[in-house]
PDB file of C-alpha atoms and ligand atoms in Angstrom:
ATOM      1  CA  MET A   4      -8.619 -14.863   6.603  1.00  0.00           C
ATOM      2  CA  ASN A   5      -8.214 -16.782   3.357  1.00  0.00           C
ATOM      3  CA  SER A   6     -10.633 -14.626   1.015  1.00  0.00           C
ATOM      4  CA  MET A   7      -9.423 -11.675  -0.716  1.00  0.00           C
ATOM      5  CA  CYS A   8     -10.637  -9.215  -3.505  1.00  0.00           C
ATOM      6  CA  VAL A   9      -7.983  -7.100  -5.229  1.00  0.00           C
ATOM      7  CA  VAL A  10      -9.625  -4.100  -6.933  1.00  0.00           C
ATOM      8  CA  GLY A  11      -7.653  -3.178  -9.549  1.00  0.00           C
ATOM      9  CA  ALA A  12      -6.014  -5.310 -12.075  1.00  0.00           C
ATOM     10  CA  GLY A  13      -3.077  -3.454 -13.372  1.00  0.00           C
ATOM     11  CA  THR A  14       0.478  -3.686 -12.671  1.00  0.00           C
ATOM     12  CA  MET A  15       0.264  -4.035  -8.605  1.00  0.00           C
ATOM     13  CA  GLY A  16      -3.495  -5.597  -8.684  1.00  0.00           C
ATOM     14  CA  ARG A  17      -2.114  -8.753 -10.686  1.00  0.00           C
ATOM     15  CA  GLY A  18       0.840  -9.011  -8.681  1.00  0.00           C
ATOM     16  CA  ILE A  19      -0.540  -9.209  -5.145  1.00  0.00           C
ATOM     17  CA  ALA A  20      -3.563 -11.385  -6.350  1.00  0.00           C
ATOM     18  CA  TYR A  21      -0.782 -13.650  -7.975  1.00  0.00           C
ATOM     19  CA  THR A  22       1.078 -13.631  -4.576  1.00  0.00           C
ATOM     20  CA  ALA A  23      -2.154 -14.275  -2.626  1.00  0.00           C
ATOM     21  CA  ALA A  24      -3.018 -17.367  -4.735  1.00  0.00           C
ATOM     22  CA  ILE A  25       0.378 -18.922  -4.563  1.00  0.00           C
ATOM     23  CA  ASN A  26      -0.159 -18.506  -0.681  1.00  0.00           C
ATOM     24  CA  ASP A  27      -3.579 -20.347  -0.645  1.00  0.00           C
ATOM     25  CA  PHE A  28      -5.977 -17.348  -0.731  1.00  0.00           C
ATOM     26  CA  LYS A  29      -9.050 -17.524  -2.614  1.00  0.00           C
ATOM     27  CA  VAL A  30      -8.627 -14.317  -4.841  1.00  0.00           C
ATOM     28  CA  ILE A  31     -11.312 -12.327  -6.610  1.00  0.00           C
ATOM     29  CA  LEU A  32      -9.380 -10.287  -9.195  1.00  0.00           C
ATOM     30  CA  ASN A  33     -11.988  -7.108 -10.042  1.00  0.00           C
ATOM     31  CA  ASP A  34     -11.523  -4.164 -12.326  1.00  0.00           C
ATOM     32  CA  VAL A  35     -13.506  -1.734 -14.853  1.00  0.00           C
ATOM     33  CA  SER A  36     -11.854  -2.855 -17.681  1.00  0.00           C
ATOM     34  CA  GLU A  37     -12.293  -6.413 -19.634  1.00  0.00           C
ATOM     35  CA  ALA A  38      -9.042  -5.663 -21.359  1.00  0.00           C
ATOM     36  CA  SER A  39      -6.963  -5.236 -18.034  1.00  0.00           C
ATOM     37  CA  LEU A  40      -8.393  -8.331 -16.576  1.00  0.00           C
ATOM     38  CA  THR A  41      -7.533 -10.232 -20.120  1.00  0.00           C
ATOM     39  CA  ASN A  42      -3.780  -9.105 -19.735  1.00  0.00           C
ATOM     40  CA  ALA A  43      -3.916  -9.859 -15.887  1.00  0.00           C
ATOM     41  CA  ARG A  44      -4.672 -13.135 -16.356  1.00  0.00           C
ATOM     42  CA  GLU A  45      -2.291 -13.797 -18.973  1.00  0.00           C
ATOM     43  CA  TYR A  46       0.417 -12.212 -16.746  1.00  0.00           C
ATOM     44  CA  ILE A  47      -0.774 -14.216 -14.056  1.00  0.00           C
ATOM     45  CA  GLU A  48      -0.494 -17.656 -15.740  1.00  0.00           C
ATOM     46  CA  LEU A  49       2.805 -16.976 -17.546  1.00  0.00           C
ATOM     47  CA  THR A  50       4.376 -15.954 -14.171  1.00  0.00           C
ATOM     48  CA  LEU A  51       3.028 -19.398 -12.662  1.00  0.00           C
ATOM     49  CA  GLU A  52       4.294 -21.481 -15.386  1.00  0.00           C
ATOM     50  CA  LYS A  53       7.947 -19.528 -15.460  1.00  0.00           C
ATOM     51  CA  SER A  54       7.946 -20.072 -11.652  1.00  0.00           C
ATOM     52  CA  ALA A  55       6.969 -24.111 -12.036  1.00  0.00           C
ATOM     53  CA  GLU A  56      10.053 -24.456 -14.697  1.00  0.00           C
ATOM     54  CA  LYS A  57      12.380 -22.672 -12.248  1.00  0.00           C
ATOM     55  CA  GLY A  58      11.032 -24.702  -9.592  1.00  0.00           C
ATOM     56  CA  PHE A  59       9.747 -22.301  -7.427  1.00  0.00           C
ATOM     57  CA  ILE A  60       6.147 -23.763  -7.283  1.00  0.00           C
ATOM     58  CA  ASP A  61       5.597 -27.572  -7.076  1.00  0.00           C
ATOM     59  CA  PRO A  62       3.972 -28.239 -11.081  1.00  0.00           C
ATOM     60  CA  SER A  63       1.222 -30.441  -9.472  1.00  0.00           C
ATOM     61  CA  LYS A  64      -0.256 -27.538  -7.809  1.00  0.00           C
ATOM     62  CA  LEU A  65      -0.550 -25.391 -10.805  1.00  0.00           C
ATOM     63  CA  TYR A  66      -4.314 -26.436 -11.484  1.00  0.00           C
ATOM     64  CA  LYS A  67      -4.826 -25.610  -7.929  1.00  0.00           C
ATOM     65  CA  ILE A  68      -3.329 -22.198  -7.855  1.00  0.00           C
ATOM     66  CA  LYS A  69      -4.962 -21.149 -11.126  1.00  0.00           C
ATOM     67  CA  GLU A  70      -8.563 -22.299  -9.449  1.00  0.00           C
ATOM     68  CA  ASN A  71      -7.825 -19.886  -6.522  1.00  0.00           C
ATOM     69  CA  ILE A  72      -8.140 -16.925  -8.755  1.00  0.00           C
ATOM     70  CA  ALA A  73     -11.512 -15.606 -10.294  1.00  0.00           C
ATOM     71  CA  TYR A  74     -11.635 -12.751 -12.521  1.00  0.00           C
ATOM     72  CA  THR A  75     -14.729 -10.264 -12.850  1.00  0.00           C
ATOM     73  CA  THR A  76     -15.986  -6.660 -13.710  1.00  0.00           C
ATOM     74  CA  ASP A  77     -18.873  -6.818 -11.162  1.00  0.00           C
ATOM     75  CA  MET A  78     -17.569  -5.603  -8.270  1.00  0.00           C
ATOM     76  CA  GLU A  79     -20.900  -6.537  -6.278  1.00  0.00           C
ATOM     77  CA  ALA A  80     -20.362 -10.091  -6.802  1.00  0.00           C
ATOM     78  CA  ALA A  81     -16.581  -9.629  -6.165  1.00  0.00           C
ATOM     79  CA  VAL A  82     -16.799  -8.798  -2.695  1.00  0.00           C
ATOM     80  CA  SER A  83     -20.178 -10.426  -1.263  1.00  0.00           C
ATOM     81  CA  ASN A  84     -18.089 -12.748   0.963  1.00  0.00           C
ATOM     82  CA  VAL A  85     -14.468 -11.799   1.619  1.00  0.00           C
ATOM     83  CA  ASP A  86     -12.673 -11.384   4.404  1.00  0.00           C
ATOM     84  CA  ILE A  87     -10.198  -8.381   2.969  1.00  0.00           C
ATOM     85  CA  VAL A  88     -10.057  -6.095   0.214  1.00  0.00           C
ATOM     86  CA  ILE A  89      -7.116  -4.629  -1.050  1.00  0.00           C
ATOM     87  CA  GLU A  90      -7.740  -1.668  -3.574  1.00  0.00           C
ATOM     88  CA  ALA A  91      -5.040  -0.891  -6.350  1.00  0.00           C
ATOM     89  CA  VAL A  92      -6.442   1.540  -8.767  1.00  0.00           C
ATOM     90  CA  PHE A  93      -4.997   4.695 -10.035  1.00  0.00           C
ATOM     91  CA  GLU A  94      -3.479   7.068  -7.455  1.00  0.00           C
ATOM     92  CA  ASN A  95      -6.045   9.409  -7.637  1.00  0.00           C
ATOM     93  CA  ILE A  96      -7.624  10.336  -4.103  1.00  0.00           C
ATOM     94  CA  GLU A  97     -11.153  11.167  -5.510  1.00  0.00           C
ATOM     95  CA  LEU A  98     -11.324   7.304  -7.154  1.00  0.00           C
ATOM     96  CA  LYS A  99     -10.159   5.916  -3.952  1.00  0.00           C
ATOM     97  CA  ILE A 100     -12.423   7.800  -1.962  1.00  0.00           C
ATOM     98  CA  ASN A 101     -15.311   6.584  -4.446  1.00  0.00           C
ATOM     99  CA  ILE A 102     -14.185   3.003  -4.444  1.00  0.00           C
ATOM    100  CA  PHE A 103     -13.870   2.561  -0.317  1.00  0.00           C
ATOM    101  CA  LYS A 104     -17.544   4.388  -0.316  1.00  0.00           C
ATOM    102  CA  LYS A 105     -19.087   1.754  -2.744  1.00  0.00           C
ATOM    103  CA  LEU A 106     -16.775  -1.518  -0.702  1.00  0.00           C
ATOM    104  CA  ASP A 107     -18.156  -0.248   2.323  1.00  0.00           C
ATOM    105  CA  GLU A 108     -21.684  -0.488   1.235  1.00  0.00           C
ATOM    106  CA  LEU A 109     -21.109  -3.862  -0.568  1.00  0.00           C
ATOM    107  CA  CYS A 110     -18.783  -5.680   1.552  1.00  0.00           C
ATOM    108  CA  PRO A 111     -19.919  -7.958   4.832  1.00  0.00           C
ATOM    109  CA  GLU A 112     -19.435  -6.135   8.000  1.00  0.00           C
ATOM    110  CA  HIS A 113     -16.343  -7.875   9.235  1.00  0.00           C
ATOM    111  CA  THR A 114     -14.393  -7.124   5.811  1.00  0.00           C
ATOM    112  CA  ILE A 115     -11.204  -5.179   6.292  1.00  0.00           C
ATOM    113  CA  LEU A 116     -10.608  -2.566   3.810  1.00  0.00           C
ATOM    114  CA  ALA A 117      -7.017  -1.772   2.632  1.00  0.00           C
ATOM    115  CA  THR A 118      -5.401   0.585  -0.059  1.00  0.00           C
ATOM    116  CA  ASN A 119      -2.411  -0.121  -1.899  1.00  0.00           C
ATOM    117  CA  THR A 120      -1.538   3.680  -2.179  1.00  0.00           C
ATOM    118  CA  SER A 121       1.978   4.492  -2.419  1.00  0.00           C
ATOM    119  CA  THR A 122       1.226   8.154  -1.254  1.00  0.00           C
ATOM    120  CA  MET A 123      -1.920   8.957   0.160  1.00  0.00           C
ATOM    121  CA  SER A 124      -3.504   9.297   3.892  1.00  0.00           C
ATOM    122  CA  PRO A 125      -5.513   6.188   4.656  1.00  0.00           C
ATOM    123  CA  THR A 126      -7.302   8.045   7.180  1.00  0.00           C
ATOM    124  CA  GLU A 127      -8.826  10.408   4.237  1.00  0.00           C
ATOM    125  CA  ILE A 128      -9.919   7.363   2.212  1.00  0.00           C
ATOM    126  CA  GLY A 129     -11.333   5.450   5.729  1.00  0.00           C
ATOM    127  CA  ALA A 130     -13.094   8.493   6.590  1.00  0.00           C
ATOM    128  CA  SER A 131     -15.551   8.023   3.625  1.00  0.00           C
ATOM    129  CA  THR A 132     -16.756   4.599   5.069  1.00  0.00           C
ATOM    130  CA  ASN A 133     -18.833   3.630   8.013  1.00  0.00           C
ATOM    131  CA  ARG A 134     -15.972   1.325   9.012  1.00  0.00           C
ATOM    132  CA  PRO A 135     -12.808   3.700   9.683  1.00  0.00           C
ATOM    133  CA  GLU A 136     -11.660   1.043  11.854  1.00  0.00           C
ATOM    134  CA  LYS A 137     -11.474  -1.603   9.594  1.00  0.00           C
ATOM    135  CA  CYS A 138      -9.572   0.813   7.110  1.00  0.00           C
ATOM    136  CA  ILE A 139      -5.858   0.538   6.770  1.00  0.00           C
ATOM    137  CA  ALA A 140      -3.171   0.946   3.913  1.00  0.00           C
ATOM    138  CA  MET A 141      -0.734  -1.928   2.946  1.00  0.00           C
ATOM    139  CA  HIS A 142       1.766  -0.638   0.402  1.00  0.00           C
ATOM    140  CA  PHE A 143       3.035  -3.544  -2.123  1.00  0.00           C
ATOM    141  CA  PHE A 144       6.246  -3.189  -3.786  1.00  0.00           C
ATOM    142  CA  ASN A 145       6.607  -4.316  -7.737  1.00  0.00           C
ATOM    143  CA  PRO A 146       7.060  -7.265  -8.899  1.00  0.00           C
ATOM    144  CA  VAL A 147       4.801  -8.163  -5.264  1.00  0.00           C
ATOM    145  CA  HIS A 148       6.168 -11.943  -5.610  1.00  0.00           C
ATOM    146  CA  LYS A 149       9.956 -11.006  -5.768  1.00  0.00           C
ATOM    147  CA  MET A 150       9.655  -7.942  -3.015  1.00  0.00           C
ATOM    148  CA  LYS A 151       9.865  -8.821   0.589  1.00  0.00           C
ATOM    149  CA  LEU A 152       8.167  -6.080   2.033  1.00  0.00           C
ATOM    150  CA  ILE A 153       4.712  -4.736   2.664  1.00  0.00           C
ATOM    151  CA  GLU A 154       4.713  -0.864   4.708  1.00  0.00           C
ATOM    152  CA  ILE A 155       1.685  -0.747   6.810  1.00  0.00           C
ATOM    153  CA  ILE A 156      -0.021   2.370   7.704  1.00  0.00           C
ATOM    154  CA  ARG A 157      -2.549   2.969  10.147  1.00  0.00           C
ATOM    155  CA  GLY A 158      -5.112   5.719   9.631  1.00  0.00           C
ATOM    156  CA  LEU A 159      -6.265   7.714  12.808  1.00  0.00           C
ATOM    157  CA  ASP A 160      -9.285   5.287  13.412  1.00  0.00           C
ATOM    158  CA  THR A 161      -7.872   2.467  12.513  1.00  0.00           C
ATOM    159  CA  SER A 162      -7.938  -0.502  15.265  1.00  0.00           C
ATOM    160  CA  ASP A 163      -5.137  -2.757  16.866  1.00  0.00           C
ATOM    161  CA  GLU A 164      -7.290  -5.418  15.654  1.00  0.00           C
ATOM    162  CA  THR A 165      -7.118  -4.402  12.162  1.00  0.00           C
ATOM    163  CA  MET A 166      -3.694  -3.672  12.657  1.00  0.00           C
ATOM    164  CA  GLN A 167      -2.843  -7.071  13.813  1.00  0.00           C
ATOM    165  CA  ILE A 168      -4.905  -8.627  10.773  1.00  0.00           C
ATOM    166  CA  ALA A 169      -2.913  -6.861   8.253  1.00  0.00           C
ATOM    167  CA  LYS A 170       0.233  -7.846   9.496  1.00  0.00           C
ATOM    168  CA  GLN A 171      -0.698 -11.362   9.707  1.00  0.00           C
ATOM    169  CA  VAL A 172      -1.876 -11.423   6.300  1.00  0.00           C
ATOM    170  CA  GLY A 173       1.341  -9.714   5.624  1.00  0.00           C
ATOM    171  CA  GLU A 174       3.124 -13.068   6.751  1.00  0.00           C
ATOM    172  CA  LYS A 175       0.774 -15.452   5.213  1.00  0.00           C
ATOM    173  CA  LEU A 176       1.650 -13.698   1.888  1.00  0.00           C
ATOM    174  CA  GLY A 177       5.505 -14.299   2.954  1.00  0.00           C
ATOM    175  CA  LYS A 178       6.369 -10.856   3.580  1.00  0.00           C
ATOM    176  CA  GLU A 179       8.074  -8.913   5.993  1.00  0.00           C
ATOM    177  CA  THR A 180       5.945  -5.781   7.367  1.00  0.00           C
ATOM    178  CA  VAL A 181       6.860  -2.014   8.821  1.00  0.00           C
ATOM    179  CA  GLU A 182       4.583  -0.129  10.571  1.00  0.00           C
ATOM    180  CA  VAL A 183       4.614   3.268   9.474  1.00  0.00           C
ATOM    181  CA  ASN A 184       3.038   6.735  10.839  1.00  0.00           C
ATOM    182  CA  GLU A 185       0.918   8.446   8.191  1.00  0.00           C
ATOM    183  CA  PHE A 186       2.614  10.952   6.309  1.00  0.00           C
ATOM    184  CA  PRO A 187       2.715  11.472   2.823  1.00  0.00           C
ATOM    185  CA  GLY A 188       4.592   8.828   0.918  1.00  0.00           C
ATOM    186  CA  PHE A 189       5.271   6.798   4.334  1.00  0.00           C
ATOM    187  CA  VAL A 190       9.072   5.987   4.245  1.00  0.00           C
ATOM    188  CA  THR A 191       9.859   4.200   0.955  1.00  0.00           C
ATOM    189  CA  SER A 192       7.792   6.245  -1.953  1.00  0.00           C
ATOM    190  CA  ARG A 193       8.886   9.816  -0.056  1.00  0.00           C
ATOM    191  CA  MET A 194      12.557   8.700  -0.394  1.00  0.00           C
ATOM    192  CA  ASN A 195      12.125   6.726  -4.045  1.00  0.00           C
ATOM    193  CA  CYS A 196      10.455   9.880  -5.645  1.00  0.00           C
ATOM    194  CA  LEU A 197      13.162  12.323  -4.181  1.00  0.00           C
ATOM    195  CA  ILE A 198      15.939   9.881  -5.849  1.00  0.00           C
ATOM    196  CA  GLY A 199      13.920   9.365  -8.893  1.00  0.00           C
ATOM    197  CA  ASN A 200      13.265  12.894  -9.436  1.00  0.00           C
ATOM    198  CA  GLU A 201      16.867  13.825  -9.162  1.00  0.00           C
ATOM    199  CA  ALA A 202      18.371  11.159 -11.586  1.00  0.00           C
ATOM    200  CA  MET A 203      15.403  12.359 -14.166  1.00  0.00           C
ATOM    201  CA  ASN A 204      16.744  16.256 -13.439  1.00  0.00           C
ATOM    202  CA  MET A 205      20.426  15.237 -13.883  1.00  0.00           C
ATOM    203  CA  LEU A 206      19.689  13.400 -17.314  1.00  0.00           C
ATOM    204  CA  MET A 207      17.743  16.333 -18.702  1.00  0.00           C
ATOM    205  CA  GLU A 208      20.761  18.593 -17.758  1.00  0.00           C
ATOM    206  CA  GLY A 209      22.997  16.003 -19.056  1.00  0.00           C
ATOM    207  CA  VAL A 210      24.872  15.383 -16.186  1.00  0.00           C
ATOM    208  CA  ALA A 211      25.427  11.520 -17.698  1.00  0.00           C
ATOM    209  CA  SER A 212      23.216   9.434 -19.983  1.00  0.00           C
ATOM    210  CA  ALA A 213      20.775   7.117 -18.224  1.00  0.00           C
ATOM    211  CA  GLU A 214      22.873   3.985 -18.238  1.00  0.00           C
ATOM    212  CA  ASP A 215      25.771   5.836 -16.700  1.00  0.00           C
ATOM    213  CA  ILE A 216      23.309   7.369 -14.010  1.00  0.00           C
ATOM    214  CA  ASP A 217      22.065   3.821 -13.058  1.00  0.00           C
ATOM    215  CA  LYS A 218      25.488   2.335 -13.382  1.00  0.00           C
ATOM    216  CA  ALA A 219      26.568   5.116 -10.996  1.00  0.00           C
ATOM    217  CA  ILE A 220      24.375   4.669  -8.336  1.00  0.00           C
ATOM    218  CA  LYS A 221      23.864   0.667  -8.741  1.00  0.00           C
ATOM    219  CA  LEU A 222      27.896  -0.016  -8.520  1.00  0.00           C
ATOM    220  CA  GLY A 223      28.728   3.265  -6.410  1.00  0.00           C
ATOM    221  CA  LEU A 224      26.028   3.465  -3.658  1.00  0.00           C
ATOM    222  CA  ASN A 225      25.049  -0.396  -4.166  1.00  0.00           C
ATOM    223  CA  HIS A 226      21.479  -0.160  -5.124  1.00  0.00           C
ATOM    224  CA  PRO A 227      20.381  -2.898  -6.670  1.00  0.00           C
ATOM    225  CA  MET A 228      18.353  -1.035  -9.478  1.00  0.00           C
ATOM    226  CA  GLY A 229      19.530   2.340 -10.989  1.00  0.00           C
ATOM    227  CA  PRO A 230      16.683   4.925 -10.361  1.00  0.00           C
ATOM    228  CA  LEU A 231      15.376   5.289 -13.958  1.00  0.00           C
ATOM    229  CA  GLU A 232      15.035   1.848 -14.781  1.00  0.00           C
ATOM    230  CA  LEU A 233      13.219   1.359 -11.432  1.00  0.00           C
ATOM    231  CA  ALA A 234      10.842   4.382 -12.592  1.00  0.00           C
ATOM    232  CA  ASP A 235      10.577   2.700 -16.057  1.00  0.00           C
ATOM    233  CA  LEU A 236       9.431  -0.846 -14.197  1.00  0.00           C
ATOM    234  CA  VAL A 237       7.043   1.350 -11.580  1.00  0.00           C
ATOM    235  CA  GLY A 238       5.461   3.037 -14.766  1.00  0.00           C
ATOM    236  CA  LEU A 239       6.279   6.706 -15.592  1.00  0.00           C
ATOM    237  CA  ASP A 240       2.401   7.602 -15.516  1.00  0.00           C
ATOM    238  CA  SER A 241       2.111   5.841 -11.833  1.00  0.00           C
ATOM    239  CA  ARG A 242       5.231   7.578 -10.809  1.00  0.00           C
ATOM    240  CA  LEU A 243       4.242  11.097 -11.884  1.00  0.00           C
ATOM    241  CA  ARG A 244       0.767  10.605  -9.988  1.00  0.00           C
ATOM    242  CA  ASN A 245       2.875   9.954  -7.026  1.00  0.00           C
ATOM    243  CA  VAL A 246       5.110  12.627  -7.178  1.00  0.00           C
ATOM    244  CA  GLU A 247       2.422  15.329  -7.706  1.00  0.00           C
ATOM    245  CA  TYR A 248       0.807  14.113  -4.745  1.00  0.00           C
ATOM    246  CA  LEU A 249       3.980  14.642  -2.891  1.00  0.00           C
ATOM    247  CA  HIS A 250       4.425  18.260  -4.397  1.00  0.00           C
ATOM    248  CA  ARG A 251       0.983  19.173  -3.279  1.00  0.00           C
ATOM    249  CA  THR A 252       1.507  17.943   0.243  1.00  0.00           C
ATOM    250  CA  LEU A 253       5.315  18.173   1.060  1.00  0.00           C
ATOM    251  CA  GLY A 254       6.205  21.210  -1.221  1.00  0.00           C
ATOM    252  CA  GLU A 255       8.837  22.479  -3.783  1.00  0.00           C
ATOM    253  CA  LYS A 256      11.499  19.538  -3.164  1.00  0.00           C
ATOM    254  CA  PHE A 257       9.117  17.180  -4.795  1.00  0.00           C
ATOM    255  CA  ARG A 258       7.850  19.015  -8.079  1.00  0.00           C
ATOM    256  CA  PRO A 259       7.999  16.742 -10.932  1.00  0.00           C
ATOM    257  CA  SER A 260      10.955  16.696 -13.396  1.00  0.00           C
ATOM    258  CA  PRO A 261       9.990  18.039 -16.527  1.00  0.00           C
ATOM    259  CA  ILE A 262      11.241  15.223 -18.331  1.00  0.00           C
ATOM    260  CA  LEU A 263       8.999  13.044 -16.651  1.00  0.00           C
ATOM    261  CA  VAL A 264       5.962  15.289 -17.304  1.00  0.00           C
ATOM    262  CA  LYS A 265       7.097  15.296 -20.903  1.00  0.00           C
ATOM    263  CA  TYR A 266       7.595  11.430 -21.393  1.00  0.00           C
ATOM    264  CA  VAL A 267       3.924  11.015 -20.066  1.00  0.00           C
ATOM    265  CA  LYS A 268       2.202  13.308 -22.430  1.00  0.00           C
ATOM    266  CA  ALA A 269       4.377  11.364 -25.269  1.00  0.00           C
ATOM    267  CA  GLY A 270       2.559   8.120 -23.769  1.00  0.00           C
ATOM    268  CA  ARG A 271       6.490   6.567 -23.065  1.00  0.00           C
ATOM    269  CA  LEU A 272       5.509   5.286 -19.570  1.00  0.00           C
ATOM    270  CA  GLY A 273       7.938   2.891 -19.332  1.00  0.00           C
ATOM    271  CA  LYS A 274       8.526  -1.085 -19.414  1.00  0.00           C
ATOM    272  CA  LYS A 275       4.359  -1.366 -19.697  1.00  0.00           C
ATOM    273  CA  SER A 276       4.219   0.878 -23.268  1.00  0.00           C
ATOM    274  CA  GLY A 277       7.589  -0.450 -24.679  1.00  0.00           C
ATOM    275  CA  LYS A 278       9.738   2.958 -23.960  1.00  0.00           C
ATOM    276  CA  GLY A 279      10.674   4.961 -21.105  1.00  0.00           C
ATOM    277  CA  PHE A 280      13.912   6.498 -20.205  1.00  0.00           C
ATOM    278  CA  TYR A 281      14.929   2.787 -21.864  1.00  0.00           C
ATOM    279  CA  ASN A 282      13.847   1.162 -25.099  1.00  0.00           C
ATOM    280  CA  TYR A 283      12.289  -2.265 -24.544  1.00  0.00           C
ATOM    281  CA  ASN A 284      10.942  -2.954 -27.921  1.00  0.00           C
ATOM    282  CA  LYS A 285      14.502  -4.144 -29.237  1.00  0.00           C
TER     283      LYS A 285
HETATM  284  P1  NAD B  10      -2.508   0.424 -12.972  1.00  0.00           P
HETATM  285  O1  NAD B  10      -2.368   1.687 -13.992  1.00  0.00           O
HETATM  286  O2  NAD B  10      -1.131  -0.511 -13.697  1.00  0.00           O
HETATM  287  O3  NAD B  10      -3.605   0.014 -12.493  1.00  0.00           O
HETATM  288  C1  NAD B  10      -4.278   0.275 -12.420  1.00  0.00           C
HETATM  289  C2  NAD B  10      -5.686  -0.357 -12.411  1.00  0.00           C
HETATM  290  O4  NAD B  10      -6.901   0.271 -12.255  1.00  0.00           O
HETATM  291  C3  NAD B  10      -6.113  -0.414 -14.315  1.00  0.00           C
HETATM  292  O5  NAD B  10      -6.302  -1.804 -14.665  1.00  0.00           O
HETATM  293  C4  NAD B  10      -7.826   0.313 -14.228  1.00  0.00           C
HETATM  294  O6  NAD B  10      -8.124  -0.350 -14.971  1.00  0.00           O
HETATM  295  C5  NAD B  10      -7.960   0.233 -12.720  1.00  0.00           C
HETATM  296  N1  NAD B  10      -8.993   0.826 -12.393  1.00  0.00           N
HETATM  297  C6  NAD B  10      -9.283   1.988 -12.582  1.00  0.00           C
HETATM  298  N2  NAD B  10     -10.375   2.475 -11.703  1.00  0.00           N
HETATM  299  C7  NAD B  10     -10.913   1.452 -11.864  1.00  0.00           C
HETATM  300  C8  NAD B  10     -12.318   1.239 -10.969  1.00  0.00           C
HETATM  301  N3  NAD B  10     -13.263   2.256 -10.386  1.00  0.00           N
HETATM  302  N4  NAD B  10     -12.555  -0.091 -10.360  1.00  0.00           N
HETATM  303  C9  NAD B  10     -11.926  -0.926 -10.439  1.00  0.00           C
HETATM  304  N5  NAD B  10     -10.678  -1.071 -11.181  1.00  0.00           N
HETATM  305  C10 NAD B  10     -10.436   0.438 -11.879  1.00  0.00           C
HETATM  306  O7  NAD B  10      -1.856   1.035 -11.402  1.00  0.00           O
HETATM  307  P2  NAD B  10      -0.700   0.451 -10.669  1.00  0.00           P
HETATM  308  O8  NAD B  10       0.946   1.017 -10.907  1.00  0.00           O
HETATM  309  O9  NAD B  10      -1.052  -0.958 -10.371  1.00  0.00           O
HETATM  310  O10 NAD B  10      -0.713   1.399  -9.341  1.00  0.00           O
HETATM  311  C11 NAD B  10      -2.147   0.833  -8.672  1.00  0.00           C
HETATM  312  C12 NAD B  10      -1.894   1.571  -7.314  1.00  0.00           C
HETATM  313  O11 NAD B  10      -0.516   0.868  -6.598  1.00  0.00           O
HETATM  314  C13 NAD B  10      -1.654   3.004  -6.944  1.00  0.00           C
HETATM  315  O12 NAD B  10      -2.290   3.493  -5.985  1.00  0.00           O
HETATM  316  C14 NAD B  10      -0.101   3.220  -7.270  1.00  0.00           C
HETATM  317  O13 NAD B  10       0.511   4.196  -6.156  1.00  0.00           O
HETATM  318  C15 NAD B  10      -0.038   1.749  -6.190  1.00  0.00           C
HETATM  319  N6  NAD B  10       1.666   1.288  -6.502  1.00  0.00           N
HETATM  320  C16 NAD B  10       2.113   1.051  -7.268  1.00  0.00           C
HETATM  321  C17 NAD B  10       3.258   0.707  -7.746  1.00  0.00           C
HETATM  322  C18 NAD B  10       4.027   0.450  -9.019  1.00  0.00           C
HETATM  323  O14 NAD B  10       5.232  -0.053  -8.965  1.00  0.00           O
HETATM  324  N7  NAD B  10       3.446   0.483 -10.054  1.00  0.00           N
HETATM  325  C19 NAD B  10       4.048   0.050  -6.338  1.00  0.00           C
HETATM  326  C20 NAD B  10       3.460   0.545  -4.750  1.00  0.00           C
HETATM  327  C21 NAD B  10       2.376   0.684  -4.992  1.00  0.00           C
END
């Protein structure tokens, strides 16, 4: 396993591509949007330079790492010769299924197809292909190069070999892995969406300010980040899609907080748009 295509160059796709490139994978980053690819390239090159300045990356390797990544809107060319594809497009089941169907047609027979879904069923996504045994979920965390975990979720027909390969890819990316049985939201998103939603409801009810809710959870419960600043980092649109899926599949306790719905309608998407529960434009 040393060549990878990442489909979707948003928050997660660019982070996965960066992490793979610094760990010696040849990576092709694919997106339907030229603008997304341009932003991804800027993010990746800036992150590389900052990491070299801070001593995390040997500056003499910068050129080679940059050469490890190609950027294209042409999916057919992107996947014609890769060992693994990691899909990181919007959290929408129809979109993911369509992409997996297309990938199944375009990829070589041996290629593993992994989805970075936060909540959805790898069984359902894999069933749309003729290779469900080679389909799996690999759930990365944001920011990918700093977060240590990948949750790996096996679909009903995923083979043991695919599971082993996913674990090895995780190891090569410098990550710890956990194996989780398929259930909506797995371990982390199910827990995180609930905590985040409750924090948003508290903010709406006037229990405390955003700053004090986050401070209470960090200093009182020892979380490294508050739930509202974390939601801003994830992207409030992405978080809303996750909570809506969990509401549909797991029921009432996941009803999206009205304040989250309102912020997304207003275009307040968190850090990526400059404003969410906090203002990043100051
Ligand atoms: P995002 O909105 O930042 O990016 C999505 C990207 O997908 C965009 O660049 C878009 O142009 C691209 N895209 C849409 N349709 C496409 C297509 N047909 N072909 C190729 N590219 C296409 O989303 P994100 O936050 O990076 O989330 C991506 C996935 O990762 C989702 O499944 C999400 O649940 C999951 N995830 C997100 C986070 C997070 O913190 N944001 C963490 C873990 C997992």
